[in-house]
mmCIF file of C-alpha atoms and ligand atoms in Angstrom:
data_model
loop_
_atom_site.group_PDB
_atom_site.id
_atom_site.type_symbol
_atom_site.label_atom_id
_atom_site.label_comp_id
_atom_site.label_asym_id
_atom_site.label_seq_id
_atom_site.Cartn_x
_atom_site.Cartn_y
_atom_site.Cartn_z
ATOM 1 C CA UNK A 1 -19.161 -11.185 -8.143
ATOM 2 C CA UNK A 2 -21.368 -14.803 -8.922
ATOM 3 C CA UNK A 3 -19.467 -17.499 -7.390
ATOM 4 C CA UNK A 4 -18.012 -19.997 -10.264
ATOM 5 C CA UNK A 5 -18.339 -23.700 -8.730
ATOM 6 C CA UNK A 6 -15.781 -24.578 -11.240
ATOM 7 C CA UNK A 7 -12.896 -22.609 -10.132
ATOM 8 C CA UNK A 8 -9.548 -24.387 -8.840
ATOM 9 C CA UNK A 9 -10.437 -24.257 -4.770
ATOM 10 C CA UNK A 10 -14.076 -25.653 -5.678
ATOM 11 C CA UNK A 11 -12.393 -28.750 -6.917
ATOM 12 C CA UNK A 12 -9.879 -29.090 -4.120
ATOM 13 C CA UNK A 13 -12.586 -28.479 -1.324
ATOM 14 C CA UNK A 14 -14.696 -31.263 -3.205
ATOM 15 C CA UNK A 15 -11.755 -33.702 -3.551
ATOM 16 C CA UNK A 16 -12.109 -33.710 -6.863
ATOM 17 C CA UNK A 17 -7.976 -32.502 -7.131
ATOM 18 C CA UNK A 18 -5.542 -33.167 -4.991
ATOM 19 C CA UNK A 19 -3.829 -30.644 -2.363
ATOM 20 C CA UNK A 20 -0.975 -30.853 -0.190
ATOM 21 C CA UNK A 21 -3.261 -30.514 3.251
ATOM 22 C CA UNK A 22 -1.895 -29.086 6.209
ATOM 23 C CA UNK A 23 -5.180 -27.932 8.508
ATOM 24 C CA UNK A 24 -8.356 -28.733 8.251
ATOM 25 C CA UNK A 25 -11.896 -28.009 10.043
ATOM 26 C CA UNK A 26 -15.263 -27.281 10.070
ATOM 27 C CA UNK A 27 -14.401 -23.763 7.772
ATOM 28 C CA UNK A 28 -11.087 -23.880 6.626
ATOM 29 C CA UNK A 29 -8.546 -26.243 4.467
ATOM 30 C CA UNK A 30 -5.523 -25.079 4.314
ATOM 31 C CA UNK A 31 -2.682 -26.340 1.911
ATOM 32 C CA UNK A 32 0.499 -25.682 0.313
ATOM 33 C CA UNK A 33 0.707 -22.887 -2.550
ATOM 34 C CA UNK A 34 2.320 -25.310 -5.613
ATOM 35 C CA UNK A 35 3.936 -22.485 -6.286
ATOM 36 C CA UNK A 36 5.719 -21.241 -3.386
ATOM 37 C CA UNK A 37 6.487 -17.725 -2.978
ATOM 38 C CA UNK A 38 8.365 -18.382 0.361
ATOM 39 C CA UNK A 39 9.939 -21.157 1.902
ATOM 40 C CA UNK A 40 6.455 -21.627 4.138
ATOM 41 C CA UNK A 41 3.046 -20.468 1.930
ATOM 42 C CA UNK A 42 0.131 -21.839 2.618
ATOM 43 C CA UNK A 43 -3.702 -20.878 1.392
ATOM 44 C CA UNK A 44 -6.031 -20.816 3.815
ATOM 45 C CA UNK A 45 -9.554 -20.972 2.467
ATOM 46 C CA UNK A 46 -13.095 -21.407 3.612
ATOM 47 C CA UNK A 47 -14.913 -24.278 3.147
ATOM 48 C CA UNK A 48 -18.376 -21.967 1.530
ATOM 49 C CA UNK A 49 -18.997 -20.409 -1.955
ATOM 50 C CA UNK A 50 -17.533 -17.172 -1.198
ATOM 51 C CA UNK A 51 -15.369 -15.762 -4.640
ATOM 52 C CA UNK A 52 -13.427 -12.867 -2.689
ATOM 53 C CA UNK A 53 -12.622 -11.430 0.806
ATOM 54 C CA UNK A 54 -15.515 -8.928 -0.237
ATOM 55 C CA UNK A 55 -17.824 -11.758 -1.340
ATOM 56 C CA UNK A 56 -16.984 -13.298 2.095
ATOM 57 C CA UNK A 57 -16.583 -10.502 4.528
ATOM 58 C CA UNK A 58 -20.704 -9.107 3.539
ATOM 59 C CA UNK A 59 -22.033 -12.168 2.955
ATOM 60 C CA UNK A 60 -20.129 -14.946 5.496
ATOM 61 C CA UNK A 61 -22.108 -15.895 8.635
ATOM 62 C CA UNK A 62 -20.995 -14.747 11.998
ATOM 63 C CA UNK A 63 -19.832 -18.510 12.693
ATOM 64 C CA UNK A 64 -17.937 -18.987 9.337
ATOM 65 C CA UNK A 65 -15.945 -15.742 9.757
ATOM 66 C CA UNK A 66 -14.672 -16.116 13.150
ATOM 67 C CA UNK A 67 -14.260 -20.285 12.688
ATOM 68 C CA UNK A 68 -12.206 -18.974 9.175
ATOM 69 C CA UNK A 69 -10.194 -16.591 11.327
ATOM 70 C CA UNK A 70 -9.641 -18.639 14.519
ATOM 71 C CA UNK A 71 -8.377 -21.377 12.133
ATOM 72 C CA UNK A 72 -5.877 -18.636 10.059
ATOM 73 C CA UNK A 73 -4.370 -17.948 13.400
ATOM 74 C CA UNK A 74 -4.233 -21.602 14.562
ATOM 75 C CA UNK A 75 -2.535 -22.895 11.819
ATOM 76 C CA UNK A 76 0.441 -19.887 12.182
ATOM 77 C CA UNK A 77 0.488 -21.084 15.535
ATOM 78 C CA UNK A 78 0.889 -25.049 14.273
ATOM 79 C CA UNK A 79 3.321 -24.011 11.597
ATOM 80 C CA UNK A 80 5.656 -22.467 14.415
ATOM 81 C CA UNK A 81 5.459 -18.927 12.318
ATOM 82 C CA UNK A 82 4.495 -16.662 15.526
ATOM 83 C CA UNK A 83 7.461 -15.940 16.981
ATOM 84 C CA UNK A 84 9.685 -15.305 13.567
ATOM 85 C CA UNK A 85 6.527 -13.660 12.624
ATOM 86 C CA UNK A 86 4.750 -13.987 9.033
ATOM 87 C CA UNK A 87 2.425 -12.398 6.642
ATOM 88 C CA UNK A 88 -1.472 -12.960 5.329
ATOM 89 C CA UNK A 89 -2.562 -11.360 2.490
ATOM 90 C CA UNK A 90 -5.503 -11.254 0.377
ATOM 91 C CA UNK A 91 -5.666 -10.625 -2.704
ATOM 92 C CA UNK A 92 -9.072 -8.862 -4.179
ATOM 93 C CA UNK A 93 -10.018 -8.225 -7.935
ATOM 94 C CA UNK A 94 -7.811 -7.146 -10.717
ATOM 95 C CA UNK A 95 -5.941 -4.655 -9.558
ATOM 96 C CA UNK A 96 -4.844 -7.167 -6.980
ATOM 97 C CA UNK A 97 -4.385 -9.941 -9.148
ATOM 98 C CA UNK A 98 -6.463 -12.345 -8.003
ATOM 99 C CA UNK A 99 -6.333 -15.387 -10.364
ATOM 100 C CA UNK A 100 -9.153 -17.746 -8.167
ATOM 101 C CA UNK A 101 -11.887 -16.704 -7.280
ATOM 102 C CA UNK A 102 -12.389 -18.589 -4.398
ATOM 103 C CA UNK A 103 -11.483 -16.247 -1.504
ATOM 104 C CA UNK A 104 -8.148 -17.577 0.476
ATOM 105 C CA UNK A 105 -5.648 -16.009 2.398
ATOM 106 C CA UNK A 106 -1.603 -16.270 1.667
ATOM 107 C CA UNK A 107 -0.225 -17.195 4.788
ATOM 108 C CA UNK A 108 3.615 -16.132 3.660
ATOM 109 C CA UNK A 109 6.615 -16.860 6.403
ATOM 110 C CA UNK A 110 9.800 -18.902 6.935
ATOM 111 C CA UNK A 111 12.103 -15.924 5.876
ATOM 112 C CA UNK A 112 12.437 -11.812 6.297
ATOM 113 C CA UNK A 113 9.764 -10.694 4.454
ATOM 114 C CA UNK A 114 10.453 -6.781 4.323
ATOM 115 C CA UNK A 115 8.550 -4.149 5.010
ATOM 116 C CA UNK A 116 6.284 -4.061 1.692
ATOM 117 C CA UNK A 117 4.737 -5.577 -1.638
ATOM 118 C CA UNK A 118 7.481 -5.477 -4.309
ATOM 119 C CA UNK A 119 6.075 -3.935 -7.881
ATOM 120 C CA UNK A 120 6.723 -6.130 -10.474
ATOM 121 C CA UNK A 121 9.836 -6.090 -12.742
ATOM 122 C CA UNK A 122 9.579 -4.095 -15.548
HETATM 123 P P1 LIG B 201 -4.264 -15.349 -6.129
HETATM 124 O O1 LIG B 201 -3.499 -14.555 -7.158
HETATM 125 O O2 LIG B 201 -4.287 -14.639 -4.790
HETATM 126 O O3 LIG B 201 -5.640 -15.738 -6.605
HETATM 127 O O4 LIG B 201 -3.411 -16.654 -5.864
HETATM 128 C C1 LIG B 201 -3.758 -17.911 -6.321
HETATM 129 C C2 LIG B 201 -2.695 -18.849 -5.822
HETATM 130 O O5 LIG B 201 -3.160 -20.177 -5.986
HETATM 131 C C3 LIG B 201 -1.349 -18.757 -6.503
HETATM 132 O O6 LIG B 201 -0.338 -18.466 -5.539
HETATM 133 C C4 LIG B 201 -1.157 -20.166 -7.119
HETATM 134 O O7 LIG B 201 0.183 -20.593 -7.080
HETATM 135 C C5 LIG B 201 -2.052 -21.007 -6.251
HETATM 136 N N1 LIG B 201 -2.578 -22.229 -6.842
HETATM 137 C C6 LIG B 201 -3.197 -22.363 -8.040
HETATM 138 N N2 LIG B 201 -3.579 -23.631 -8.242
HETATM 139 C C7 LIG B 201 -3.202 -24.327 -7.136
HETATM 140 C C8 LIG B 201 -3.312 -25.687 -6.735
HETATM 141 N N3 LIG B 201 -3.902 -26.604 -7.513
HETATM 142 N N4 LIG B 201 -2.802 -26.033 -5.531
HETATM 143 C C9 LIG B 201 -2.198 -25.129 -4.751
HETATM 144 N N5 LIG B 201 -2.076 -23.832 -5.069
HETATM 145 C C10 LIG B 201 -2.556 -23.430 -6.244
#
């Protein structure tokens, strides 16, 4: 999948749009969904051109994945989400829904989140 520079993530990890920042490092910003699924959901994404968790898990350097994944698991820990527990997710390609394609993880918590995905409504 060809990374688009224009997508919505792009823009936010070039300043060019605002976010509501919670974390940030050397390979990952992190920020508030703007449109929350829970009462805490953040995206988590890293700071190079990757357009999915595929894109990024065969093509990341060593250094970006495990800086991306040590920061995932730091910013849980900041948020206070451990101990009540919480979800990632990623969602990859259609049948996933992905609507950017900048890879970032859902970082979903702050309530009982059962035990699977929900299909949609019909
Ligand atoms: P996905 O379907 O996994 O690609 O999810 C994309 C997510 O990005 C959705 O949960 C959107 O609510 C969220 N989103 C889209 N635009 C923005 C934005 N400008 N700031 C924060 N979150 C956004």
């Amino acid at each position: 999948m060809a990374y688009d520079e224009s997508n919505i993530f792009a823009r936010i990890l070039r300043g060019e749009i605002p976010c509501d920042k919670v974390y940030e490092d050397d390979h990952a910003l992190a920020f508030k969904d703007i449109n929350p699924q829970t009462p805490t959901h953040i995206l988590v994404v890293p700071k190079g051109p990757y357009a999915s968790f595929d894109d990024f898990s065969a093509q990341a350097s060593e250094a970006e994945i495990a800086g991306f994944v040590r920061a995932a698991g730091k910013i849980a820990r900041e948020l206070g989400v451990v101990a009540p527990g919480y979800r990632i997710l990623a969602n990859t390609g259609p049948d996933a829904h992905q609507e950017v394609m900048h890879f970032h993880l859902h970082l979903f918590a702050g309530k009982d989140l059962g035990r699977m995905i929900k299909p949609p409504e019909k």
